[in-house]
Coordinates of C-alpha atoms in Angstrom, one line a residue:
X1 CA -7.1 49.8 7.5
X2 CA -6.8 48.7 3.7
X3 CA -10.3 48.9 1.8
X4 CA -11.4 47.5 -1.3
X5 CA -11.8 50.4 -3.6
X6 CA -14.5 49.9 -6.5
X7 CA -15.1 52.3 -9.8
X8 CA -18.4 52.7 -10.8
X9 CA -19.0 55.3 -13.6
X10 CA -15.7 57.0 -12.6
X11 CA -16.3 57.8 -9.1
X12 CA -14.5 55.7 -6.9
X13 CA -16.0 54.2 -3.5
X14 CA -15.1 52.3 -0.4
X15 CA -16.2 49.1 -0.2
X16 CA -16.4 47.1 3.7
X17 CA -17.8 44.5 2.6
X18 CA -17.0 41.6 0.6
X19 CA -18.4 42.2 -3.5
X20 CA -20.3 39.1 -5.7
X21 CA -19.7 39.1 -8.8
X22 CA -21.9 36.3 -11.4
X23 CA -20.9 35.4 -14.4
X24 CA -22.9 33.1 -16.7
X25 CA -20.9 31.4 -19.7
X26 CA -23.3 28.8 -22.5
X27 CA -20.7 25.9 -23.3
X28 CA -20.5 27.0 -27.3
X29 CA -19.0 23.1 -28.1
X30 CA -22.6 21.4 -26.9
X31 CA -24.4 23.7 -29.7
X32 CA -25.4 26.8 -27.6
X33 CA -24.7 30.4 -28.5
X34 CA -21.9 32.2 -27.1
X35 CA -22.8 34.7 -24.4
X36 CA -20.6 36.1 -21.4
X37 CA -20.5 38.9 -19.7
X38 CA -19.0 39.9 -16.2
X39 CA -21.6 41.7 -14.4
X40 CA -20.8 43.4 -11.2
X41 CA -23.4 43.2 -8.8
X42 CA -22.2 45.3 -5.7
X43 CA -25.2 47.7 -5.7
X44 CA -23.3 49.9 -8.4
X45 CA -25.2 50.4 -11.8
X46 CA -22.1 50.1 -14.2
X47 CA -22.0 47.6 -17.3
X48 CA -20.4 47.1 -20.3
X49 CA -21.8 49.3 -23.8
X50 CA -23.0 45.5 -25.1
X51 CA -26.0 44.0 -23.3
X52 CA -26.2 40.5 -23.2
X53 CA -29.8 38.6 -22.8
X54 CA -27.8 36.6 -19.7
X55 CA -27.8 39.7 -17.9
X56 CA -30.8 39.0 -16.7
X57 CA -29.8 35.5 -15.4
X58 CA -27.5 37.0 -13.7
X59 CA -29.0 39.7 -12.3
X60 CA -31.6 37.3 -11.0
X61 CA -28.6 34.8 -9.7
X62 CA -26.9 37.7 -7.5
X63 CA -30.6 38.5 -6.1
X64 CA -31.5 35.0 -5.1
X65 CA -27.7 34.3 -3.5
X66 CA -26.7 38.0 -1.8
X67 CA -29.0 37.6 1.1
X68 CA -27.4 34.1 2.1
X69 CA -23.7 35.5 1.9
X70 CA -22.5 37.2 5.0
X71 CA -19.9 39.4 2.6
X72 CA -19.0 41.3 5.8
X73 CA -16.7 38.2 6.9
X74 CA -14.8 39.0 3.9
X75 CA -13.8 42.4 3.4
X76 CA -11.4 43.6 0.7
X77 CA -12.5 40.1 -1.0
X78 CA -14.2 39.4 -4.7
X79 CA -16.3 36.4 -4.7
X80 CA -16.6 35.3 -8.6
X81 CA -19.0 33.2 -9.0
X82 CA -19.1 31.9 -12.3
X83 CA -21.2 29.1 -14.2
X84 CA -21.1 27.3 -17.3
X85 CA -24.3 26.0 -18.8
X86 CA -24.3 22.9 -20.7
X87 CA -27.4 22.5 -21.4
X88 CA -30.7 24.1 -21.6
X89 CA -34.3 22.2 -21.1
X90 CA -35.7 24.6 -19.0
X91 CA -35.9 25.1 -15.2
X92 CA -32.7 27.3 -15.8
X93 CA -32.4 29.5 -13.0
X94 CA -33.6 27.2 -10.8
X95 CA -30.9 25.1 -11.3
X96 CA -28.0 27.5 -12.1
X97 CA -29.2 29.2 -8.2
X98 CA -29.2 25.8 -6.7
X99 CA -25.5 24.7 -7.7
X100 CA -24.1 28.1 -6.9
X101 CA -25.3 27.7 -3.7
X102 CA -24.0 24.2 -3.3
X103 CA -20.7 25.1 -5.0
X104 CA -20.4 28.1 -2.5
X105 CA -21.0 25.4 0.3
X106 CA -18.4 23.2 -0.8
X107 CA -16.3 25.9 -1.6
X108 CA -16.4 26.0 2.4
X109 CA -17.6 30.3 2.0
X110 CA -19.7 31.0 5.1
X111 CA -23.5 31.3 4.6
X112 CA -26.3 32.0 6.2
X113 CA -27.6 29.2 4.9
X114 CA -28.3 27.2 1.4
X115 CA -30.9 28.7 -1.4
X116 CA -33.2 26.7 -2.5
X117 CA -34.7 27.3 -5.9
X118 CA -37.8 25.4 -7.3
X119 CA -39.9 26.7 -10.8
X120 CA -43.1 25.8 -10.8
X121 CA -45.6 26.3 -14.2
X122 CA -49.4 26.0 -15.1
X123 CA -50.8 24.6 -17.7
X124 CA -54.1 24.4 -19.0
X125 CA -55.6 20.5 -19.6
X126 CA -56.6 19.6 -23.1
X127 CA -59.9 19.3 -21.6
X128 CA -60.1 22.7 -20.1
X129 CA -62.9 24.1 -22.2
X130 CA -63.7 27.3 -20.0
X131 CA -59.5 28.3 -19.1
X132 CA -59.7 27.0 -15.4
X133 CA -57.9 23.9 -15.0
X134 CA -54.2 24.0 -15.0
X135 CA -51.9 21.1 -14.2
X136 CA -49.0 22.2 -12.3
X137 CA -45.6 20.9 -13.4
X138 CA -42.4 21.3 -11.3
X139 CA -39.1 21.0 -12.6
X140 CA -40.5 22.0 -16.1
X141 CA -39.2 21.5 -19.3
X142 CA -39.0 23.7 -22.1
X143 CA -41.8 23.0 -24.2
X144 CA -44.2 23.0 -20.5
X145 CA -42.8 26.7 -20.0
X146 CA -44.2 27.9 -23.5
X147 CA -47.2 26.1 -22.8
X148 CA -47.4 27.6 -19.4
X149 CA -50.0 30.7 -18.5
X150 CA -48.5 31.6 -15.6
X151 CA -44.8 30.2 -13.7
X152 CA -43.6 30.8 -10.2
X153 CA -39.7 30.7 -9.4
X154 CA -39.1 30.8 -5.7
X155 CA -35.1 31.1 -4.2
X156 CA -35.4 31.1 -0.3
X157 CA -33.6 29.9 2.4
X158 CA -35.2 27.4 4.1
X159 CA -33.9 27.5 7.9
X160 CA -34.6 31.1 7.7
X161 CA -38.1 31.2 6.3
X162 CA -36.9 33.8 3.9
X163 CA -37.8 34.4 0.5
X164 CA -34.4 35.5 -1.8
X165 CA -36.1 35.8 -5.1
X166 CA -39.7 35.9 -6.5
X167 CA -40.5 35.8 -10.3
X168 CA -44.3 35.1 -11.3
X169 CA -45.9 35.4 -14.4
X170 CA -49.1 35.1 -14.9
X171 CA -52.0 33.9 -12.2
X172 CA -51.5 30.9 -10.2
X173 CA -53.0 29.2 -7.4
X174 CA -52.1 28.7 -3.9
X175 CA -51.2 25.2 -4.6
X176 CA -48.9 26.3 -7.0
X177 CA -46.9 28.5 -4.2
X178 CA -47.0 25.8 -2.1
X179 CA -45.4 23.1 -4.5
X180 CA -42.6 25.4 -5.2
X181 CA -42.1 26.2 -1.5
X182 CA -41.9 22.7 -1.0
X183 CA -39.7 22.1 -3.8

């Protein structure tokens, strides 16, 4: 029985399972700056001496799509999963997590099922005088996610009832959860 074999900070390990790997690329012709790095996400701790700020991204990308690959159907297997952003008017990783998820799909790999992603932010009303009226955008854009005083990104998959990823800044209100769990 062959096994994938993976290095992580010069030890070597067995690997049963199948291994994700995200890798997040800015397109540097539509006026973005250049940033890539391949970060593997198989449990292990290794990266590269340079830190990239899209290591985050992707970090956040492996959490929200791991629990919806079944990576034990493909042993000895590398799934790269890697995503070029155009573009950038917020809503980032809620989108970026969304057409993984549907390229994955198409790309006919067996999931548990799809991840959806929605952002949700809060922010206050021009008329808010005492800080406790927020208006609640979905699918924000830039400028409402600096305006924000609290956001809410929520990856889960839906036939499962299981949350994949979590980020929340700031306080929000119920409501809030429940228009990004209803997407």
């Amino acid at each position: 029985l062959a096994k994938l074999m993976i290095e992580t900070d010069g030890n070597v390990s067995q690997v049963e399972q199948g291994v994700l790997q995200v890798r997040v690329d800015y397109a540097t012709h539509f006026g973005m700056a250049a940033q890539s790095e391949v970060l593997p996400l198989d449990g292990s701790s290794r990266r590269r001496q340079q830190q990239q700020p899209n290591n985050e991204l992707e970090q956040q990308l492996h959490s929200a799509l791991l629990p919806a690959l079944n990576l034990k159907q493909y042993p000895k297997y590398v799934l790269n999963v890697s995503i070029t952003i155009l573009q950038d008017d917020g809503n980032l990783l809620a989108a970026c997590c969304v057409s993984i998820s549907l390229a994955l799909s198409d790309a006919r790999v067996e999931l548990y099922d799809l991840v959806t992603c929605c952002q949700v932010v809060a922010c206050p009303t021009d008329t808010d005088t005492d800080n406790q009226k927020h208006l609640l955008y979905a699918d924000p854009t830039t400028d409402e996610e600096r305006a924000a005083t609290g956001s809410l990104v929520l990856a889960l998959l839906p036939n499962w009832k299981e949350v994949t990823l979590w980020q929340q800044t700031g306080i929000l209100s119920d409501r809030a959860m429940d228009l990004c769990r209803d997407g």
